[in-house]
CSV table of C-alpha atoms and ligand atoms in Angstrom, one decimal:
chain,number,residue,atom,x,y,z
A,1,MET,CA,-20.3,-2.1,-23.9
A,2,MET,CA,-18.6,-4.2,-21.3
A,3,HIS,CA,-17.5,-7.7,-22.1
A,4,ILE,CA,-18.2,-10.4,-19.6
A,5,LEU,CA,-15.7,-13.3,-19.2
A,6,GLU,CA,-17.1,-16.8,-18.6
A,7,ASP,CA,-16.3,-18.0,-15.1
A,8,SER,CA,-14.6,-21.1,-16.5
A,9,VAL,CA,-12.4,-19.1,-18.7
A,10,ALA,CA,-11.5,-16.5,-16.0
A,11,GLN,CA,-10.6,-19.3,-13.6
A,12,LYS,CA,-7.9,-20.6,-15.9
A,13,TYR,CA,-6.3,-17.2,-15.9
A,14,SER,CA,-6.6,-16.6,-12.2
A,15,GLN,CA,-5.1,-20.0,-11.5
A,16,THR,CA,-2.1,-19.0,-13.6
A,17,ALA,CA,-1.8,-15.7,-11.6
A,18,LEU,CA,-1.9,-17.7,-8.4
A,19,ASP,CA,0.7,-20.2,-9.7
A,20,HIS,CA,3.0,-17.3,-10.6
A,21,CYS,CA,2.6,-15.9,-7.1
A,22,ASP,CA,3.7,-19.3,-5.6
A,23,GLU,CA,6.6,-19.5,-8.0
A,24,LEU,CA,7.8,-16.0,-7.2
A,25,ALA,CA,7.5,-16.9,-3.5
A,26,GLN,CA,10.4,-19.2,-4.0
A,27,VAL,CA,12.6,-16.3,-5.0
A,28,SER,CA,13.5,-15.3,-1.4
A,29,GLU,CA,16.5,-14.1,0.7
A,30,LEU,CA,15.3,-16.4,3.5
A,31,GLU,CA,15.7,-20.1,3.6
A,32,GLU,CA,12.3,-20.4,5.1
A,33,GLY,CA,9.8,-17.6,4.4
A,34,ILE,CA,9.6,-14.9,1.8
A,35,LEU,CA,11.8,-11.7,1.7
A,36,ARG,CA,12.6,-9.8,-1.4
A,37,GLN,CA,14.3,-6.4,-0.7
A,38,TYR,CA,15.3,-3.6,-3.0
A,39,LEU,CA,18.5,-3.9,-5.0
A,40,THR,CA,19.3,-7.4,-3.8
A,41,SER,CA,20.1,-10.5,-6.0
A,42,LYS,CA,16.6,-11.7,-5.3
A,43,HIS,CA,15.1,-8.4,-6.5
A,44,LYS,CA,17.0,-9.1,-9.7
A,45,ALA,CA,16.0,-12.7,-9.9
A,46,GLY,CA,12.3,-11.7,-9.3
A,47,ASN,CA,12.4,-9.1,-12.0
A,48,GLN,CA,14.0,-11.7,-14.4
A,49,LEU,CA,11.3,-14.3,-13.7
A,50,VAL,CA,8.5,-11.8,-14.2
A,51,GLU,CA,10.2,-10.5,-17.4
A,52,LYS,CA,10.3,-14.1,-18.7
A,53,TRP,CA,6.6,-14.5,-18.1
A,54,MET,CA,5.9,-11.2,-19.9
A,55,GLN,CA,8.1,-12.2,-22.8
A,56,GLN,CA,6.3,-15.5,-23.1
A,57,GLU,CA,3.2,-13.5,-23.8
A,58,GLY,CA,4.9,-11.4,-26.4
A,59,LEU,CA,5.2,-8.2,-24.4
A,60,LYS,CA,7.9,-5.8,-25.0
A,61,THR,CA,9.9,-5.6,-21.7
A,62,TRP,CA,12.3,-3.3,-20.0
A,63,GLN,CA,13.6,-2.4,-16.5
A,64,ASP,CA,13.6,1.3,-15.7
A,65,GLN,CA,16.3,3.4,-14.0
A,66,ALA,CA,14.9,2.8,-10.6
A,67,GLY,CA,14.7,-1.0,-11.1
A,68,ASN,CA,11.0,-1.3,-11.8
A,69,GLN,CA,10.1,-4.1,-14.2
A,70,TRP,CA,7.9,-3.2,-17.2
A,71,GLY,CA,6.1,-4.9,-20.0
A,72,ARG,CA,3.9,-3.4,-22.8
A,73,LEU,CA,1.1,-4.7,-24.9
A,74,PRO,CA,1.1,-1.9,-27.5
A,75,CYS,CA,-1.9,-0.6,-29.4
A,76,LYS,CA,-1.9,0.4,-33.1
A,77,ASP,CA,-0.9,4.0,-32.5
A,78,PRO,CA,2.7,4.2,-31.3
A,79,ASP,CA,2.1,7.8,-30.0
A,80,ALA,CA,-0.9,6.8,-27.9
A,81,PRO,CA,-0.8,7.2,-24.1
A,82,SER,CA,-0.8,4.2,-21.8
A,83,LEU,CA,-2.9,2.7,-19.1
A,84,ILE,CA,-0.7,1.3,-16.4
A,85,LEU,CA,-1.6,-1.9,-14.5
A,86,GLY,CA,0.5,-3.2,-11.7
A,87,SER,CA,1.6,-3.3,-8.1
A,88,HIS,CA,4.8,-4.0,-6.2
A,89,LEU,CA,7.1,-7.1,-6.3
A,90,ASP,CA,9.1,-6.4,-3.1
A,91,THR,CA,8.1,-7.8,0.3
A,92,VAL,CA,8.4,-7.3,4.0
A,93,PRO,CA,10.4,-10.0,6.0
A,94,ASN,CA,8.5,-13.3,6.4
A,95,ALA,CA,5.8,-12.0,4.0
A,96,GLY,CA,2.8,-13.6,2.4
A,97,ALA,CA,2.8,-14.6,-1.3
A,98,TYR,CA,0.1,-12.1,-2.5
A,99,ASP,CA,0.7,-8.6,-1.1
A,100,GLY,CA,1.6,-6.6,-4.2
A,101,ILE,CA,2.6,-9.6,-6.3
A,102,LEU,CA,-0.9,-10.7,-7.0
A,103,GLY,CA,-1.7,-7.3,-8.5
A,104,VAL,CA,1.2,-7.6,-10.9
A,105,MET,CA,0.3,-11.2,-11.9
A,106,LEU,CA,-3.4,-10.3,-12.4
A,107,GLY,CA,-2.2,-7.4,-14.6
A,108,LEU,CA,-0.4,-9.9,-16.8
A,109,GLU,CA,-3.4,-12.2,-17.1
A,110,LEU,CA,-5.6,-9.2,-17.9
A,111,MET,CA,-3.2,-8.4,-20.8
A,112,LYS,CA,-3.3,-12.0,-21.9
A,113,ILE,CA,-7.1,-12.0,-22.0
A,114,ALA,CA,-7.1,-8.6,-23.9
A,115,LYS,CA,-4.7,-10.1,-26.4
A,116,ALA,CA,-6.6,-13.4,-26.8
A,117,ASN,CA,-9.9,-11.5,-27.3
A,118,GLN,CA,-8.2,-9.0,-29.7
A,119,LEU,CA,-9.5,-6.2,-27.6
A,120,ALA,CA,-8.8,-3.1,-29.8
A,121,LEU,CA,-7.8,-0.4,-27.2
A,122,PRO,CA,-6.9,3.2,-28.0
A,123,PHE,CA,-4.0,3.1,-25.6
A,124,HIS,CA,-1.0,0.9,-24.7
A,125,LEU,CA,-1.3,-1.4,-21.8
A,126,ASP,CA,1.7,-1.1,-19.6
A,127,LEU,CA,2.4,-3.5,-16.7
A,128,VAL,CA,4.7,-2.5,-13.9
A,129,GLY,CA,6.2,-4.5,-11.0
A,130,PHE,CA,7.3,-1.7,-8.6
A,131,VAL,CA,10.4,-1.9,-6.5
A,132,ASP,CA,10.3,-1.2,-2.8
A,133,GLU,CA,6.8,-0.2,-1.9
A,134,GLU,CA,7.3,-1.6,1.6
A,135,GLY,CA,10.5,0.3,2.6
A,136,THR,CA,12.0,-2.9,4.1
A,137,ARG,CA,15.7,-2.2,3.3
A,138,PHE,CA,16.1,1.5,3.5
A,139,ALA,CA,13.1,2.5,5.6
A,140,THR,CA,11.9,4.6,2.7
A,141,THR,CA,8.6,3.5,1.2
A,142,LEU,CA,7.2,3.9,-2.4
A,143,ILE,CA,10.6,4.2,-4.0
A,144,GLY,CA,9.7,2.7,-7.4
A,145,SER,CA,6.3,4.5,-7.7
A,146,SER,CA,7.8,7.8,-6.5
A,147,ALA,CA,10.5,7.5,-9.2
A,148,ILE,CA,8.0,7.2,-12.1
A,149,ALA,CA,6.0,10.1,-10.6
A,150,GLY,CA,9.1,12.3,-10.6
A,151,SER,CA,9.1,12.6,-6.8
A,152,PHE,CA,12.2,10.4,-6.1
A,153,ASN,CA,14.1,12.3,-3.4
A,154,SER,CA,17.8,12.4,-4.2
A,155,GLN,CA,18.6,12.5,-0.5
A,156,TRP,CA,17.4,8.9,-0.3
A,157,LEU,CA,20.5,7.8,-2.2
A,158,GLU,CA,22.5,8.5,1.0
A,159,VAL,CA,20.3,6.4,3.2
A,160,LYS,CA,22.0,3.3,4.6
A,161,ASP,CA,20.7,-0.2,5.1
A,162,ARG,CA,21.4,-2.2,8.2
A,163,ASP,CA,24.8,-3.2,6.9
A,164,GLY,CA,25.8,0.4,6.2
A,165,VAL,CA,25.4,0.2,2.4
A,166,THR,CA,24.0,3.4,0.9
A,167,MET,CA,21.2,3.2,-1.6
A,168,ALA,CA,23.5,4.7,-4.2
A,169,ASP,CA,26.1,2.0,-3.7
A,170,ALA,CA,23.5,-0.7,-3.7
A,171,MET,CA,22.2,0.7,-7.0
A,172,GLN,CA,25.6,0.5,-8.6
A,173,GLN,CA,26.1,-3.0,-7.4
A,174,PHE,CA,22.8,-3.9,-8.9
A,175,GLY,CA,23.7,-2.3,-12.2
A,176,LEU,CA,21.7,0.9,-11.9
A,177,GLU,CA,23.2,4.4,-12.2
A,178,PRO,CA,22.0,6.6,-9.2
A,179,SER,CA,22.2,9.8,-11.2
A,180,GLU,CA,19.8,8.4,-13.8
A,181,VAL,CA,16.9,7.5,-11.5
A,182,ILE,CA,15.4,10.9,-12.4
A,183,ASN,CA,15.0,9.5,-16.0
A,184,ALA,CA,12.5,6.9,-14.7
A,185,THR,CA,10.0,9.8,-14.5
A,186,LEU,CA,7.1,9.4,-16.8
A,187,ASP,CA,5.5,12.2,-18.9
A,188,PRO,CA,2.0,12.7,-17.4
A,189,GLU,CA,0.8,13.4,-20.9
A,190,LYS,CA,1.6,9.9,-21.8
A,191,VAL,CA,-0.2,8.2,-18.9
A,192,LEU,CA,-4.0,7.9,-18.9
A,193,ALA,CA,-4.4,6.2,-15.5
A,194,TYR,CA,-3.1,3.7,-13.1
A,195,TRP,CA,-5.1,0.6,-12.0
A,196,GLU,CA,-4.1,-1.6,-9.2
A,197,VAL,CA,-5.6,-4.8,-7.7
A,198,HIS,CA,-4.5,-5.5,-4.2
A,199,ILE,CA,-5.5,-7.8,-1.3
A,200,GLU,CA,-7.4,-5.8,1.3
A,201,GLN,CA,-5.0,-6.7,4.1
A,202,GLY,CA,-7.9,-6.0,6.5
A,203,PRO,CA,-11.1,-7.7,7.7
A,204,VAL,CA,-13.8,-5.4,6.2
A,205,LEU,CA,-14.7,-7.4,3.0
A,206,GLU,CA,-14.7,-10.7,4.9
A,207,ALA,CA,-17.0,-9.3,7.6
A,208,LYS,CA,-19.5,-8.2,4.9
A,209,ASP,CA,-19.1,-11.5,3.0
A,210,LEU,CA,-17.9,-9.7,-0.1
A,211,GLN,CA,-15.3,-10.9,-2.6
A,212,VAL,CA,-14.1,-7.6,-3.9
A,213,GLY,CA,-14.5,-3.9,-3.1
A,214,VAL,CA,-13.9,-0.6,-4.9
A,215,VAL,CA,-11.4,1.6,-3.1
A,216,THR,CA,-12.4,5.2,-2.5
A,217,ALA,CA,-9.2,6.6,-1.1
A,218,ILE,CA,-5.9,5.7,0.4
A,219,ALA,CA,-6.1,7.0,4.0
A,220,GLY,CA,-4.0,9.9,5.1
A,221,ALA,CA,-2.0,9.3,8.3
A,222,LYS,CA,-0.4,11.4,11.0
A,223,ARG,CA,1.8,10.1,13.7
A,224,ALA,CA,2.9,11.7,17.0
A,225,VAL,CA,4.8,11.0,20.1
A,226,ILE,CA,2.9,12.4,23.1
A,227,SER,CA,4.4,12.7,26.6
A,228,TYR,CA,3.3,13.8,30.1
A,229,THR,CA,5.8,15.0,32.7
A,230,GLY,CA,4.7,14.8,36.3
A,231,ILE,CA,6.7,14.1,39.5
A,232,THR,CA,8.5,10.9,40.3
A,233,GLY,CA,7.6,9.7,43.7
A,234,HIS,CA,7.6,6.8,46.2
A,235,ALA,CA,4.8,4.4,45.6
A,236,GLY,CA,4.3,3.9,49.4
A,237,THR,CA,4.7,7.4,50.8
A,238,SER,CA,2.9,9.6,48.2
A,239,PRO,CA,-0.8,9.9,49.0
A,240,MET,CA,-3.1,9.4,46.0
A,241,ASN,CA,-4.4,13.0,46.0
A,242,LEU,CA,-0.9,14.5,46.0
A,243,ARG,CA,0.5,12.6,43.0
A,244,LYS,CA,1.5,13.8,39.6
A,245,ASP,CA,1.4,10.4,37.9
A,246,SER,CA,2.3,10.7,34.2
A,247,LEU,CA,1.5,7.0,33.4
A,248,ALA,CA,-2.0,7.3,34.7
A,249,ALA,CA,-2.5,10.2,32.3
A,250,ILE,CA,-1.2,8.2,29.4
A,251,ALA,CA,-3.6,5.4,30.3
A,252,GLU,CA,-6.5,7.8,30.5
A,253,LEU,CA,-5.6,9.3,27.1
A,254,THR,CA,-5.2,5.9,25.5
A,255,LEU,CA,-8.7,4.9,26.4
A,256,ALA,CA,-10.0,8.3,25.4
A,257,ILE,CA,-8.4,8.0,21.9
A,258,GLU,CA,-10.1,4.6,21.5
A,259,THR,CA,-13.5,6.1,22.4
A,260,ILE,CA,-13.0,9.2,20.2
A,261,ALA,CA,-12.1,7.0,17.1
A,262,LEU,CA,-14.9,4.6,17.8
A,263,ASN,CA,-17.4,7.5,17.7
A,264,CYS,CA,-16.2,8.7,14.3
A,265,THR,CA,-18.3,7.7,11.4
A,266,HIS,CA,-16.1,7.8,8.3
A,267,GLN,CA,-13.9,4.8,8.9
A,268,GLU,CA,-11.3,6.8,10.9
A,269,VAL,CA,-8.9,4.8,13.0
A,270,ALA,CA,-6.5,5.8,15.8
A,271,THR,CA,-3.9,3.6,17.5
A,272,VAL,CA,-1.7,3.8,20.5
A,273,GLY,CA,0.9,1.2,19.7
A,274,LYS,CA,3.7,1.9,22.2
A,275,ILE,CA,3.8,3.2,25.8
A,276,SER,CA,6.8,3.7,28.0
A,277,ALA,CA,7.2,5.1,31.5
A,278,LYS,CA,10.2,6.4,33.4
A,279,PRO,CA,11.9,5.5,35.6
A,280,GLY,CA,9.9,2.3,35.1
A,281,ALA,CA,10.0,0.6,38.4
A,282,THR,CA,7.3,-1.3,40.4
A,283,ASN,CA,7.5,0.9,43.4
A,284,VAL,CA,8.0,4.3,41.7
A,285,ILE,CA,5.4,6.7,40.4
A,286,ALA,CA,6.3,7.4,36.9
A,287,GLY,CA,7.4,11.1,36.5
A,288,TYR,CA,7.6,10.9,32.7
A,289,SER,CA,5.6,8.7,30.3
A,290,GLU,CA,5.2,8.8,26.6
A,291,MET,CA,3.0,7.2,24.0
A,292,THR,CA,2.8,6.9,20.2
A,293,LEU,CA,-0.3,7.9,18.2
A,294,ASP,CA,-1.1,6.7,14.7
A,295,ALA,CA,-4.3,8.2,13.3
A,296,ARG,CA,-5.7,7.7,9.8
A,297,ALA,CA,-8.8,8.9,7.8
A,298,GLN,CA,-10.0,8.8,4.2
A,299,ASN,CA,-9.6,12.5,3.7
A,300,ASP,CA,-7.5,15.2,5.4
A,301,GLN,CA,-10.5,17.0,6.8
A,302,ASP,CA,-11.8,14.0,8.7
A,303,LEU,CA,-8.2,13.4,10.0
A,304,GLU,CA,-8.0,17.0,11.2
A,305,VAL,CA,-11.3,16.7,13.0
A,306,LEU,CA,-10.2,13.4,14.7
A,307,LEU,CA,-6.8,14.8,15.7
A,308,ASN,CA,-8.3,18.0,17.1
A,309,LYS,CA,-10.5,16.0,19.4
A,310,ILE,CA,-7.5,14.0,20.6
A,311,VAL,CA,-5.4,17.1,21.1
A,312,ASP,CA,-8.2,18.7,23.1
A,313,LYS,CA,-8.6,15.7,25.3
A,314,ALA,CA,-4.8,15.4,25.9
A,315,LYS,CA,-4.8,19.1,27.0
A,316,LEU,CA,-7.7,18.5,29.3
A,317,ILE,CA,-6.0,15.6,31.0
A,318,ALA,CA,-2.8,17.6,31.5
A,319,GLU,CA,-4.8,20.4,33.1
A,320,LYS,CA,-6.8,18.2,35.3
A,321,ARG,CA,-3.8,16.3,36.5
A,322,GLU,CA,-1.4,19.3,36.5
A,323,LEU,CA,1.1,17.7,34.2
A,324,LEU,CA,3.2,19.1,31.4
A,325,LEU,CA,2.1,17.9,28.0
A,326,THR,CA,4.4,17.7,25.0
A,327,TRP,CA,3.4,16.8,21.5
A,328,LYS,CA,5.8,15.9,18.6
A,329,TRP,CA,4.5,15.2,15.1
A,330,THR,CA,6.7,12.5,13.6
A,331,HIS,CA,5.0,11.6,10.3
A,332,GLN,CA,2.4,12.9,7.9
A,333,ALA,CA,1.0,11.5,4.7
A,334,GLU,CA,-1.9,13.2,2.9
A,335,ALA,CA,-4.9,11.1,2.0
A,336,VAL,CA,-5.1,10.3,-1.8
A,337,GLN,CA,-8.5,10.0,-3.5
A,338,CYS,CA,-9.2,7.4,-6.0
A,339,ASP,CA,-10.5,8.8,-9.3
A,340,GLN,CA,-14.3,9.1,-9.3
A,341,ASN,CA,-14.7,8.0,-12.9
A,342,ILE,CA,-12.5,4.9,-12.3
A,343,GLN,CA,-14.5,4.1,-9.1
A,344,ASP,CA,-17.7,4.4,-11.1
A,345,LEU,CA,-16.3,2.2,-13.9
A,346,LEU,CA,-15.2,-0.5,-11.5
A,347,ALA,CA,-18.6,-0.3,-9.7
A,348,THR,CA,-20.4,-0.8,-13.0
A,349,ALA,CA,-18.1,-3.7,-13.8
A,350,CYS,CA,-19.0,-5.3,-10.5
A,351,GLU,CA,-22.7,-4.9,-11.3
A,352,GLU,CA,-22.3,-6.4,-14.8
A,353,ASN,CA,-20.6,-9.4,-13.2
A,354,ASN,CA,-23.5,-9.8,-10.7
A,355,LEU,CA,-21.3,-8.8,-7.7
A,356,PRO,CA,-22.6,-6.4,-5.0
A,357,VAL,CA,-21.0,-2.9,-5.3
A,358,PHE,CA,-19.1,-2.0,-2.1
A,359,HIS,CA,-16.8,1.0,-1.6
A,360,LEU,CA,-14.1,1.1,1.1
A,361,ALA,CA,-11.1,3.2,2.0
A,362,SER,CA,-7.6,1.7,2.3
A,363,GLY,CA,-6.1,2.1,5.7
A,364,ALA,CA,-2.7,1.0,4.4
A,365,GLY,CA,-0.4,2.9,2.0
A,366,HIS,CA,-0.1,1.8,-1.7
A,367,ASP,CA,1.9,2.8,-4.8
A,368,GLY,CA,-1.1,4.7,-6.0
A,369,MET,CA,-0.4,7.4,-3.4
A,370,ALA,CA,2.8,8.3,-5.4
A,371,VAL,CA,1.4,7.6,-8.9
A,372,ALA,CA,-1.6,9.9,-8.2
A,373,LYS,CA,0.8,12.8,-8.7
A,374,ILE,CA,0.9,12.1,-12.5
A,375,CYS,CA,-2.5,10.5,-13.3
A,376,PRO,CA,-5.9,9.3,-12.0
A,377,ILE,CA,-5.7,6.2,-10.0
A,378,GLY,CA,-8.1,3.3,-9.3
A,379,MET,CA,-7.9,0.3,-7.0
A,380,LEU,CA,-9.9,-2.9,-6.5
A,381,PHE,CA,-9.5,-4.8,-3.3
A,382,ILE,CA,-9.7,-8.6,-3.0
A,383,ARG,CA,-11.0,-10.1,0.3
A,384,SER,CA,-8.2,-11.1,2.7
A,385,PRO,CA,-9.2,-14.2,4.7
A,386,GLY,CA,-8.9,-13.4,8.4
A,387,GLY,CA,-7.7,-9.9,7.4
A,388,VAL,CA,-4.2,-11.4,7.5
A,389,SER,CA,-1.3,-9.8,5.6
A,390,HIS,CA,2.5,-9.3,6.1
A,391,HIS,CA,2.5,-12.8,7.4
A,392,PRO,CA,3.2,-16.3,5.9
A,393,SER,CA,-0.4,-17.3,6.4
A,394,GLU,CA,-1.6,-14.4,4.2
A,395,SER,CA,-4.0,-16.0,1.7
A,396,VAL,CA,-6.7,-15.4,-1.0
A,397,MET,CA,-9.6,-17.5,-2.2
A,398,LYS,CA,-9.3,-18.6,-5.8
A,399,ASP,CA,-12.9,-17.6,-6.7
A,400,ASP,CA,-12.3,-14.1,-5.3
A,401,VAL,CA,-9.3,-13.7,-7.5
A,402,THR,CA,-11.4,-14.9,-10.5
A,403,GLN,CA,-14.1,-12.4,-9.8
A,404,ALA,CA,-11.5,-9.6,-9.5
A,405,LEU,CA,-10.1,-10.5,-12.8
A,406,LYS,CA,-13.6,-10.5,-14.4
A,407,VAL,CA,-14.3,-7.1,-13.0
A,408,MET,CA,-11.0,-5.7,-14.2
A,409,TYR,CA,-11.6,-7.2,-17.7
A,410,SER,CA,-15.1,-5.8,-18.0
A,411,ALA,CA,-13.8,-2.4,-17.0
A,412,LEU,CA,-11.0,-2.5,-19.5
A,413,SER,CA,-13.2,-3.8,-22.3
A,414,SER,CA,-15.4,-0.7,-22.0
A,415,TYR,CA,-12.6,1.2,-23.8
A,416,ALA,CA,-12.5,-1.2,-26.8
A,417,VAL,CA,-13.0,0.6,-30.1
B,1,ZN,ZN1,1.2,-4.1,-0.9
């Protein structure tokens, strides 16, 4: 049986979550705008503020060996496993106030509601504020969530920030012991699942006039640098039919990639974000040009199909234009599926709250990608007005936040004994 929260009650809690986001936005490395990077004094101040709010609600709190902030609402059985709620507390430079942070603050409100309603759950409720999901300081993403999943890579400790400070040194300055990060790893036997609420950061829910959506998967991504080599020549003396123009080939492939992705039917996306040509002069035919490719899909199979089409097209263009094609893969992240049972539970909770059920994939990466190594994960997206994120004008609508909280509470209440 799912409990339904009254709108008026839920609104009080969602307002508190939004107020907390605004207050946390003041904890910033920038005079104007939001920035909270890993292992900085503002990371520490942010954790302390969140810990204070957790303690005000009577949660048991701790910071783990990677710097993640935790709070627990225990159940009666001390040996019970836990359901983890949360998201990340770090930000990109000049960030919005809600990316990540809102998920943590809604987790806290969910625990408050569970406590106020004396929801008897057969598991502990753990709330986590992850460090460094964004990878702003060390260009390494998902550090906090990788640490709890046992996939923290010790080579990351040697990575330097812009000022030449290694992660290991920064940890020591922060008060963490680099050799102990491994101890942040959780025992999979002790973790039931991970639930995260996050803003969509895209325009899909808004376009469909929906407040929330159930996430099916976090998209897999592959990136490449593709180049064509032809012959550099004089723009005036080389007849059109005798040219080996690498830039024209890049242009042709760019448009072809757009068409190929547009014709895919499972929310696949492909982007050419950067093009450069050499020698790069107005009156010279470019002998060498390169482009970047970023392709994403909900599952690895769809991604492979998309990429095969792009590779075939790239080869065809090279043949036709008699150019040398080179292809270098630079990044790969496998798609991560959200657990079907959690998806069903969230969908039912939407229905119970008279909200249309809508499923969508996440094109952006999230902590759940790392956490999925130790437990089933589920995510609920909240509409992003204008699809805007990673920007000061990132926003949410209060009633959307209220509905998300209601959905999460209904889902949680189904476990009450
Ligand atoms: Zn985020």
